[in-house]
Amino acid sequence: MNQPAVHSQTIDLFELSIRTENFAQAHRSLLDAAKQGSGRPKVVVTPNVDHIVRLDAQAEFKQLYKTADYIFADGMPVVWASRMSSARLPERVTGADLFVSLCRSAVTEKLRVFVLGGMPGQEEELKADFARIYPGLQITLLCPSMQFTTDGDEANAAIRQIIDLQPHFVFVCLGMPKQEYFAFRLRKELPAGVHAPVVMCVGAAMEFALNKKKRAPLWMQRIGFEWLWRLLSEPRRLWQRYTVQGSKYGGILLRERKRQQALRQQ
């Protein structure tokens, strides 16, 4: 089977350089990066509406976030916003979908996977789930305590373990911004010659991949209503994200529209 052509074009959206690959191309880009395994780790982030709102309120963190090596649009509202730009994003590329597709490829390509996330003491349960759903996957799991900080002893131990194992994929499932801070720290501190080529910040992707949480039906995902499914599934935890944060996104969109108009006039 012929593989889809991969390109590295980006668009400037919300002051982020968001890549314009479709899902198949994004998967191939990350798989190729993992197999090559050279140079510093490549940090992958997948912004959605919640991320855009948080970044707008945290200028210093946004500057760090912008240095990610791969930025893919996770949320459909972000994809729709690209219509304001001179180029459009072809489709959403979600961390949840990439997690699944890359784990499957890791099995066939015999690539090593390291996952940082999950509830404390959950390693054995999660290993059994991975063995059942992704048989043959070479995976190491580290479930940190609820007191995990990106500059603390647990983070230091995680980095030492990654250095020893040299996995092809490191999936960081800690939620924003903790997962991003850890990923960028790992990229900075990994010694020369030690390989962990792809470091992905994927939030709740592991829970979806192991059927711990149910994703929205495909038709809801395609029309941009996965947020509503998640809100109805976890209203107490997510109501603020999808109501308060969502309303702030409207103001950010208006500012972005003016910025895009100014860019076209340059």
PDB file of C-alpha atoms in Angstrom:
ATOM      1  CA  MET A   1       0.000   0.000   0.000  1.00  0.00           C
ATOM      2  CA  ASN A   2       1.323   3.429  -0.903  1.00  0.00           C
ATOM      3  CA  GLN A   3       1.828   5.695   2.078  1.00  0.00           C
ATOM      4  CA  PRO A   4       0.339   9.224   1.972  1.00  0.00           C
ATOM      5  CA  ALA A   5       2.743  11.977   1.082  1.00  0.00           C
ATOM      6  CA  VAL A   6       3.925  13.907   4.120  1.00  0.00           C
ATOM      7  CA  HIS A   7       4.522  17.622   4.089  1.00  0.00           C
ATOM      8  CA  SER A   8       5.424  20.089   6.808  1.00  0.00           C
ATOM      9  CA  GLN A   9       3.416  23.157   5.850  1.00  0.00           C
ATOM     10  CA  THR A  10       2.010  25.158   8.736  1.00  0.00           C
ATOM     11  CA  ILE A  11      -0.428  28.001   9.161  1.00  0.00           C
ATOM     12  CA  ASP A  12      -0.213  30.846  11.661  1.00  0.00           C
ATOM     13  CA  LEU A  13      -3.359  30.512  13.773  1.00  0.00           C
ATOM     14  CA  PHE A  14      -3.776  31.909  17.299  1.00  0.00           C
ATOM     15  CA  GLU A  15      -0.043  32.708  17.009  1.00  0.00           C
ATOM     16  CA  LEU A  16       0.717  28.981  16.804  1.00  0.00           C
ATOM     17  CA  SER A  17       2.354  27.258  13.851  1.00  0.00           C
ATOM     18  CA  ILE A  18      -0.276  24.571  13.315  1.00  0.00           C
ATOM     19  CA  ARG A  19       0.619  21.830  10.867  1.00  0.00           C
ATOM     20  CA  THR A  20      -1.666  21.211   7.922  1.00  0.00           C
ATOM     21  CA  GLU A  21      -1.253  17.437   7.605  1.00  0.00           C
ATOM     22  CA  ASN A  22      -4.353  15.308   7.565  1.00  0.00           C
ATOM     23  CA  PHE A  23      -4.535  12.514  10.125  1.00  0.00           C
ATOM     24  CA  ALA A  24      -2.818   9.858   7.992  1.00  0.00           C
ATOM     25  CA  GLN A  25       0.041  12.226   7.194  1.00  0.00           C
ATOM     26  CA  ALA A  26       0.429  13.275  10.827  1.00  0.00           C
ATOM     27  CA  HIS A  27       0.586   9.628  11.875  1.00  0.00           C
ATOM     28  CA  ARG A  28       3.267   8.921   9.271  1.00  0.00           C
ATOM     29  CA  SER A  29       5.303  11.975  10.305  1.00  0.00           C
ATOM     30  CA  LEU A  30       5.384  10.889  13.954  1.00  0.00           C
ATOM     31  CA  LEU A  31       6.013   7.237  13.160  1.00  0.00           C
ATOM     32  CA  ASP A  32       8.933   8.177  10.908  1.00  0.00           C
ATOM     33  CA  ALA A  33      10.339  10.462  13.619  1.00  0.00           C
ATOM     34  CA  ALA A  34      10.102   7.647  16.170  1.00  0.00           C
ATOM     35  CA  LYS A  35      11.833   5.133  13.897  1.00  0.00           C
ATOM     36  CA  GLN A  36      14.639   7.531  12.979  1.00  0.00           C
ATOM     37  CA  GLY A  37      15.252   8.223  16.654  1.00  0.00           C
ATOM     38  CA  SER A  38      17.968  10.820  16.218  1.00  0.00           C
ATOM     39  CA  GLY A  39      18.441  14.301  17.616  1.00  0.00           C
ATOM     40  CA  ARG A  40      16.551  15.877  20.478  1.00  0.00           C
ATOM     41  CA  PRO A  41      13.047  14.663  21.395  1.00  0.00           C
ATOM     42  CA  LYS A  42      10.196  16.059  19.306  1.00  0.00           C
ATOM     43  CA  VAL A  43       7.412  17.466  21.487  1.00  0.00           C
ATOM     44  CA  VAL A  44       3.863  17.045  20.149  1.00  0.00           C
ATOM     45  CA  VAL A  45       0.865  19.091  21.322  1.00  0.00           C
ATOM     46  CA  THR A  46      -2.732  19.057  20.074  1.00  0.00           C
ATOM     47  CA  PRO A  47      -4.542  22.284  21.016  1.00  0.00           C
ATOM     48  CA  ASN A  48      -8.306  22.457  21.412  1.00  0.00           C
ATOM     49  CA  VAL A  49     -10.566  25.318  22.547  1.00  0.00           C
ATOM     50  CA  ASP A  50      -9.690  24.842  26.215  1.00  0.00           C
ATOM     51  CA  HIS A  51      -5.990  25.002  25.380  1.00  0.00           C
ATOM     52  CA  ILE A  52      -6.403  28.140  23.251  1.00  0.00           C
ATOM     53  CA  VAL A  53      -8.212  29.919  26.096  1.00  0.00           C
ATOM     54  CA  ARG A  54      -5.615  28.891  28.666  1.00  0.00           C
ATOM     55  CA  LEU A  55      -2.754  29.937  26.431  1.00  0.00           C
ATOM     56  CA  ASP A  56      -4.380  33.330  25.883  1.00  0.00           C
ATOM     57  CA  ALA A  57      -4.352  33.913  29.649  1.00  0.00           C
ATOM     58  CA  GLN A  58      -0.787  32.648  30.246  1.00  0.00           C
ATOM     59  CA  ALA A  59       1.624  34.542  28.016  1.00  0.00           C
ATOM     60  CA  GLU A  60       4.787  32.941  29.429  1.00  0.00           C
ATOM     61  CA  PHE A  61       3.419  29.422  29.046  1.00  0.00           C
ATOM     62  CA  LYS A  62       2.244  30.235  25.529  1.00  0.00           C
ATOM     63  CA  GLN A  63       5.774  31.190  24.523  1.00  0.00           C
ATOM     64  CA  LEU A  64       6.959  27.769  25.679  1.00  0.00           C
ATOM     65  CA  TYR A  65       4.018  25.972  24.048  1.00  0.00           C
ATOM     66  CA  LYS A  66       4.832  27.648  20.724  1.00  0.00           C
ATOM     67  CA  THR A  67       8.208  25.886  20.691  1.00  0.00           C
ATOM     68  CA  ALA A  68       6.569  22.457  20.288  1.00  0.00           C
ATOM     69  CA  ASP A  69       7.957  20.578  17.305  1.00  0.00           C
ATOM     70  CA  TYR A  70       4.551  19.370  16.126  1.00  0.00           C
ATOM     71  CA  ILE A  71       1.320  21.284  16.705  1.00  0.00           C
ATOM     72  CA  PHE A  72      -1.877  19.644  15.407  1.00  0.00           C
ATOM     73  CA  ALA A  73      -5.412  21.015  15.776  1.00  0.00           C
ATOM     74  CA  ASP A  74      -7.397  18.711  18.053  1.00  0.00           C
ATOM     75  CA  GLY A  75     -10.677  20.616  18.269  1.00  0.00           C
ATOM     76  CA  MET A  76     -13.092  21.188  15.379  1.00  0.00           C
ATOM     77  CA  PRO A  77     -13.584  24.848  16.414  1.00  0.00           C
ATOM     78  CA  VAL A  78      -9.844  25.315  15.847  1.00  0.00           C
ATOM     79  CA  VAL A  79     -10.151  23.714  12.407  1.00  0.00           C
ATOM     80  CA  TRP A  80     -13.113  25.975  11.594  1.00  0.00           C
ATOM     81  CA  ALA A  81     -11.127  29.011  12.752  1.00  0.00           C
ATOM     82  CA  SER A  82      -8.532  28.248  10.065  1.00  0.00           C
ATOM     83  CA  ARG A  83     -11.074  29.532   7.520  1.00  0.00           C
ATOM     84  CA  MET A  84     -10.008  33.006   8.621  1.00  0.00           C
ATOM     85  CA  SER A  85      -6.471  32.219   7.498  1.00  0.00           C
ATOM     86  CA  SER A  86      -4.995  32.184   4.010  1.00  0.00           C
ATOM     87  CA  ALA A  87      -4.866  28.372   4.233  1.00  0.00           C
ATOM     88  CA  ARG A  88      -7.257  25.890   5.799  1.00  0.00           C
ATOM     89  CA  LEU A  89      -6.686  22.894   8.002  1.00  0.00           C
ATOM     90  CA  PRO A  90      -7.999  19.756   6.264  1.00  0.00           C
ATOM     91  CA  GLU A  91      -9.307  18.018   9.392  1.00  0.00           C
ATOM     92  CA  ARG A  92      -8.770  17.642  13.127  1.00  0.00           C
ATOM     93  CA  VAL A  93      -5.854  15.518  14.313  1.00  0.00           C
ATOM     94  CA  THR A  94      -6.647  14.437  17.844  1.00  0.00           C
ATOM     95  CA  GLY A  95      -4.260  13.211  20.475  1.00  0.00           C
ATOM     96  CA  ALA A  96      -6.727  10.449  21.339  1.00  0.00           C
ATOM     97  CA  ASP A  97      -6.714   9.107  17.778  1.00  0.00           C
ATOM     98  CA  LEU A  98      -2.937   9.439  17.399  1.00  0.00           C
ATOM     99  CA  PHE A  99      -2.405   7.558  20.660  1.00  0.00           C
ATOM    100  CA  VAL A 100      -4.364   4.573  19.324  1.00  0.00           C
ATOM    101  CA  SER A 101      -2.866   4.564  15.832  1.00  0.00           C
ATOM    102  CA  LEU A 102       0.697   4.954  17.080  1.00  0.00           C
ATOM    103  CA  CYS A 103       0.282   2.185  19.674  1.00  0.00           C
ATOM    104  CA  ARG A 104      -0.925  -0.109  16.911  1.00  0.00           C
ATOM    105  CA  SER A 105       2.032   0.825  14.723  1.00  0.00           C
ATOM    106  CA  ALA A 106       4.382   0.367  17.669  1.00  0.00           C
ATOM    107  CA  VAL A 107       3.223  -3.254  17.859  1.00  0.00           C
ATOM    108  CA  THR A 108       3.885  -3.984  14.178  1.00  0.00           C
ATOM    109  CA  GLU A 109       7.141  -1.993  14.103  1.00  0.00           C
ATOM    110  CA  LYS A 110       8.336  -3.360  17.475  1.00  0.00           C
ATOM    111  CA  LEU A 111       8.781   0.105  18.962  1.00  0.00           C
ATOM    112  CA  ARG A 112       8.990   0.782  22.690  1.00  0.00           C
ATOM    113  CA  VAL A 113       6.360   2.913  24.442  1.00  0.00           C
ATOM    114  CA  PHE A 114       6.515   4.732  27.778  1.00  0.00           C
ATOM    115  CA  VAL A 115       3.355   6.151  29.352  1.00  0.00           C
ATOM    116  CA  LEU A 116       3.349   8.633  32.224  1.00  0.00           C
ATOM    117  CA  GLY A 117      -0.161   8.925  33.632  1.00  0.00           C
ATOM    118  CA  GLY A 118      -3.045   7.083  35.216  1.00  0.00           C
ATOM    119  CA  MET A 119      -4.059   6.850  38.850  1.00  0.00           C
ATOM    120  CA  PRO A 120      -1.522   5.962  41.548  1.00  0.00           C
ATOM    121  CA  GLY A 121      -1.010   2.215  41.892  1.00  0.00           C
ATOM    122  CA  GLN A 122      -2.843   1.470  38.643  1.00  0.00           C
ATOM    123  CA  GLU A 123       0.159   0.138  36.678  1.00  0.00           C
ATOM    124  CA  GLU A 124      -0.711  -3.565  36.778  1.00  0.00           C
ATOM    125  CA  GLU A 125      -4.333  -2.970  35.809  1.00  0.00           C
ATOM    126  CA  LEU A 126      -3.311  -0.760  32.907  1.00  0.00           C
ATOM    127  CA  LYS A 127      -0.648  -3.214  31.745  1.00  0.00           C
ATOM    128  CA  ALA A 128      -3.294  -5.936  31.606  1.00  0.00           C
ATOM    129  CA  ASP A 129      -5.574  -3.654  29.599  1.00  0.00           C
ATOM    130  CA  PHE A 130      -2.815  -2.809  27.135  1.00  0.00           C
ATOM    131  CA  ALA A 131      -1.902  -6.505  26.780  1.00  0.00           C
ATOM    132  CA  ARG A 132      -5.531  -7.301  25.984  1.00  0.00           C
ATOM    133  CA  ILE A 133      -6.208  -4.448  23.557  1.00  0.00           C
ATOM    134  CA  TYR A 134      -2.731  -4.035  22.015  1.00  0.00           C
ATOM    135  CA  PRO A 135      -1.167  -7.501  22.314  1.00  0.00           C
ATOM    136  CA  GLY A 136       2.576  -7.466  21.811  1.00  0.00           C
ATOM    137  CA  LEU A 137       3.018  -3.788  22.698  1.00  0.00           C
ATOM    138  CA  GLN A 138       6.334  -3.146  24.459  1.00  0.00           C
ATOM    139  CA  ILE A 139       5.105  -0.729  27.101  1.00  0.00           C
ATOM    140  CA  THR A 140       6.321   0.701  30.379  1.00  0.00           C
ATOM    141  CA  LEU A 141       3.831   2.484  32.614  1.00  0.00           C
ATOM    142  CA  LEU A 142       4.470   4.935  35.407  1.00  0.00           C
ATOM    143  CA  CYS A 143       1.454   6.169  37.365  1.00  0.00           C
ATOM    144  CA  PRO A 144       2.536   9.151  39.484  1.00  0.00           C
ATOM    145  CA  SER A 145       1.069  10.248  42.773  1.00  0.00           C
ATOM    146  CA  MET A 146      -1.460  13.052  43.021  1.00  0.00           C
ATOM    147  CA  GLN A 147       1.391  15.223  44.371  1.00  0.00           C
ATOM    148  CA  PHE A 148       3.414  14.889  41.146  1.00  0.00           C
ATOM    149  CA  THR A 149       5.166  18.082  40.088  1.00  0.00           C
ATOM    150  CA  THR A 150       7.249  18.535  36.968  1.00  0.00           C
ATOM    151  CA  ASP A 151      10.290  19.663  38.963  1.00  0.00           C
ATOM    152  CA  GLY A 152       9.997  17.188  41.842  1.00  0.00           C
ATOM    153  CA  ASP A 153      11.507  13.832  42.743  1.00  0.00           C
ATOM    154  CA  GLU A 154       8.889  11.827  40.835  1.00  0.00           C
ATOM    155  CA  ALA A 155       9.602  13.746  37.643  1.00  0.00           C
ATOM    156  CA  ASN A 156      13.326  13.216  38.186  1.00  0.00           C
ATOM    157  CA  ALA A 157      12.731   9.479  38.572  1.00  0.00           C
ATOM    158  CA  ALA A 158      10.562   9.402  35.432  1.00  0.00           C
ATOM    159  CA  ILE A 159      13.286  11.082  33.408  1.00  0.00           C
ATOM    160  CA  ARG A 160      15.898   8.624  34.717  1.00  0.00           C
ATOM    161  CA  GLN A 161      13.631   5.722  33.723  1.00  0.00           C
ATOM    162  CA  ILE A 162      13.139   7.176  30.249  1.00  0.00           C
ATOM    163  CA  ILE A 163      16.908   7.581  29.881  1.00  0.00           C
ATOM    164  CA  ASP A 164      17.398   3.925  30.828  1.00  0.00           C
ATOM    165  CA  LEU A 165      14.640   2.571  28.558  1.00  0.00           C
ATOM    166  CA  GLN A 166      15.086   4.912  25.575  1.00  0.00           C
ATOM    167  CA  PRO A 167      11.502   4.416  24.331  1.00  0.00           C
ATOM    168  CA  HIS A 168      10.457   5.465  20.833  1.00  0.00           C
ATOM    169  CA  PHE A 169       7.267   7.112  22.105  1.00  0.00           C
ATOM    170  CA  VAL A 170       6.708   8.880  25.411  1.00  0.00           C
ATOM    171  CA  PHE A 171       3.020   9.592  26.013  1.00  0.00           C
ATOM    172  CA  VAL A 172       2.435  12.114  28.794  1.00  0.00           C
ATOM    173  CA  CYS A 173      -1.124  11.849  30.154  1.00  0.00           C
ATOM    174  CA  LEU A 174      -1.097  14.404  32.958  1.00  0.00           C
ATOM    175  CA  GLY A 175      -3.423  17.124  31.667  1.00  0.00           C
ATOM    176  CA  MET A 176      -2.531  20.642  30.639  1.00  0.00           C
ATOM    177  CA  PRO A 177      -0.235  22.377  31.553  1.00  0.00           C
ATOM    178  CA  LYS A 178       1.562  19.776  33.675  1.00  0.00           C
ATOM    179  CA  GLN A 179       2.113  17.404  30.760  1.00  0.00           C
ATOM    180  CA  GLU A 180       3.565  20.144  28.559  1.00  0.00           C
ATOM    181  CA  TYR A 181       5.947  21.363  31.246  1.00  0.00           C
ATOM    182  CA  PHE A 182       7.202  17.806  31.723  1.00  0.00           C
ATOM    183  CA  ALA A 183       7.581  17.226  27.965  1.00  0.00           C
ATOM    184  CA  PHE A 184       9.597  20.404  27.438  1.00  0.00           C
ATOM    185  CA  ARG A 185      11.745  19.620  30.463  1.00  0.00           C
ATOM    186  CA  LEU A 186      12.450  16.154  29.041  1.00  0.00           C
ATOM    187  CA  ARG A 187      13.386  17.640  25.681  1.00  0.00           C
ATOM    188  CA  LYS A 188      15.792  20.036  27.365  1.00  0.00           C
ATOM    189  CA  GLU A 189      17.414  17.586  29.769  1.00  0.00           C
ATOM    190  CA  LEU A 190      17.723  14.359  27.796  1.00  0.00           C
ATOM    191  CA  PRO A 191      21.471  13.711  27.405  1.00  0.00           C
ATOM    192  CA  ALA A 192      23.013  13.673  23.934  1.00  0.00           C
ATOM    193  CA  GLY A 193      22.981  10.193  22.444  1.00  0.00           C
ATOM    194  CA  VAL A 194      19.970   9.082  24.511  1.00  0.00           C
ATOM    195  CA  HIS A 195      16.899   8.604  22.378  1.00  0.00           C
ATOM    196  CA  ALA A 196      13.246   9.262  23.186  1.00  0.00           C
ATOM    197  CA  PRO A 197      12.358  10.704  19.796  1.00  0.00           C
ATOM    198  CA  VAL A 198       8.642  11.498  20.160  1.00  0.00           C
ATOM    199  CA  VAL A 199       7.124  12.984  23.322  1.00  0.00           C
ATOM    200  CA  MET A 200       3.365  13.475  23.045  1.00  0.00           C
ATOM    201  CA  CYS A 201       1.094  15.421  25.402  1.00  0.00           C
ATOM    202  CA  VAL A 202      -2.180  13.514  25.129  1.00  0.00           C
ATOM    203  CA  GLY A 203      -4.314  14.218  28.223  1.00  0.00           C
ATOM    204  CA  ALA A 204      -7.069  11.615  28.646  1.00  0.00           C
ATOM    205  CA  ALA A 205      -6.101   9.674  25.499  1.00  0.00           C
ATOM    206  CA  MET A 206      -5.071   6.559  27.431  1.00  0.00           C
ATOM    207  CA  GLU A 207      -8.469   6.352  29.131  1.00  0.00           C
ATOM    208  CA  PHE A 208     -10.196   6.422  25.754  1.00  0.00           C
ATOM    209  CA  ALA A 209      -7.723   3.971  24.203  1.00  0.00           C
ATOM    210  CA  LEU A 210      -8.347   1.439  26.988  1.00  0.00           C
ATOM    211  CA  ASN A 211     -12.118   1.966  27.022  1.00  0.00           C
ATOM    212  CA  LYS A 212     -12.000   3.502  30.496  1.00  0.00           C
ATOM    213  CA  LYS A 213     -14.019   6.371  29.061  1.00  0.00           C
ATOM    214  CA  LYS A 214     -16.297   6.262  26.050  1.00  0.00           C
ATOM    215  CA  ARG A 215     -15.753   8.723  23.220  1.00  0.00           C
ATOM    216  CA  ALA A 216     -18.555  10.445  21.377  1.00  0.00           C
ATOM    217  CA  PRO A 217     -20.062   8.661  18.360  1.00  0.00           C
ATOM    218  CA  LEU A 218     -18.217   9.386  15.123  1.00  0.00           C
ATOM    219  CA  TRP A 219     -21.053  11.540  13.790  1.00  0.00           C
ATOM    220  CA  MET A 220     -20.755  13.829  16.803  1.00  0.00           C
ATOM    221  CA  GLN A 221     -16.987  14.011  16.402  1.00  0.00           C
ATOM    222  CA  ARG A 222     -17.319  14.927  12.730  1.00  0.00           C
ATOM    223  CA  ILE A 223     -19.729  17.803  13.271  1.00  0.00           C
ATOM    224  CA  GLY A 224     -17.730  19.221  16.180  1.00  0.00           C
ATOM    225  CA  PHE A 225     -19.974  18.165  19.058  1.00  0.00           C
ATOM    226  CA  GLU A 226     -17.617  15.839  20.920  1.00  0.00           C
ATOM    227  CA  TRP A 227     -17.352  18.555  23.581  1.00  0.00           C
ATOM    228  CA  LEU A 228     -21.093  18.197  24.273  1.00  0.00           C
ATOM    229  CA  TRP A 229     -20.742  14.428  24.686  1.00  0.00           C
ATOM    230  CA  ARG A 230     -17.904  14.896  27.168  1.00  0.00           C
ATOM    231  CA  LEU A 231     -19.807  17.589  29.058  1.00  0.00           C
ATOM    232  CA  LEU A 232     -22.847  15.341  29.430  1.00  0.00           C
ATOM    233  CA  SER A 233     -20.606  12.420  30.433  1.00  0.00           C
ATOM    234  CA  GLU A 234     -18.721  14.357  33.132  1.00  0.00           C
ATOM    235  CA  PRO A 235     -20.750  17.511  33.879  1.00  0.00           C
ATOM    236  CA  ARG A 236     -19.358  18.133  37.349  1.00  0.00           C
ATOM    237  CA  ARG A 237     -15.723  17.998  36.202  1.00  0.00           C
ATOM    238  CA  LEU A 238     -16.042  19.632  32.777  1.00  0.00           C
ATOM    239  CA  TRP A 239     -18.832  22.216  33.004  1.00  0.00           C
ATOM    240  CA  GLN A 240     -16.426  25.100  33.544  1.00  0.00           C
ATOM    241  CA  ARG A 241     -14.204  24.039  30.634  1.00  0.00           C
ATOM    242  CA  TYR A 242     -17.059  23.906  28.157  1.00  0.00           C
ATOM    243  CA  THR A 243     -19.127  26.861  29.389  1.00  0.00           C
ATOM    244  CA  VAL A 244     -16.903  29.518  30.948  1.00  0.00           C
ATOM    245  CA  GLN A 245     -13.866  28.659  28.843  1.00  0.00           C
ATOM    246  CA  GLY A 246     -15.985  28.240  25.730  1.00  0.00           C
ATOM    247  CA  SER A 247     -17.489  31.705  26.122  1.00  0.00           C
ATOM    248  CA  LYS A 248     -14.009  33.242  26.395  1.00  0.00           C
ATOM    249  CA  TYR A 249     -13.106  31.584  23.107  1.00  0.00           C
ATOM    250  CA  GLY A 250     -15.611  33.822  21.317  1.00  0.00           C
ATOM    251  CA  GLY A 251     -13.658  36.947  22.249  1.00  0.00           C
ATOM    252  CA  ILE A 252     -10.389  35.317  21.248  1.00  0.00           C
ATOM    253  CA  LEU A 253     -11.907  34.452  17.861  1.00  0.00           C
ATOM    254  CA  LEU A 254     -12.838  38.085  17.233  1.00  0.00           C
ATOM    255  CA  ARG A 255      -9.297  39.214  18.013  1.00  0.00           C
ATOM    256  CA  GLU A 256      -7.860  36.460  15.834  1.00  0.00           C
ATOM    257  CA  ARG A 257     -10.066  37.519  12.930  1.00  0.00           C
ATOM    258  CA  LYS A 258      -8.646  41.047  13.113  1.00  0.00           C
ATOM    259  CA  ARG A 259      -5.117  39.660  13.347  1.00  0.00           C
ATOM    260  CA  GLN A 260      -5.650  37.470  10.284  1.00  0.00           C
ATOM    261  CA  GLN A 261      -6.988  40.442   8.336  1.00  0.00           C
ATOM    262  CA  ALA A 262      -3.859  42.412   9.246  1.00  0.00           C
ATOM    263  CA  LEU A 263      -1.637  39.513   8.176  1.00  0.00           C
ATOM    264  CA  ARG A 264      -3.316  39.368   4.750  1.00  0.00           C
ATOM    265  CA  GLN A 265      -2.709  43.091   4.267  1.00  0.00           C
ATOM    266  CA  GLN A 266       1.032  42.834   4.886  1.00  0.00           C
TER     267      GLN A 266
END
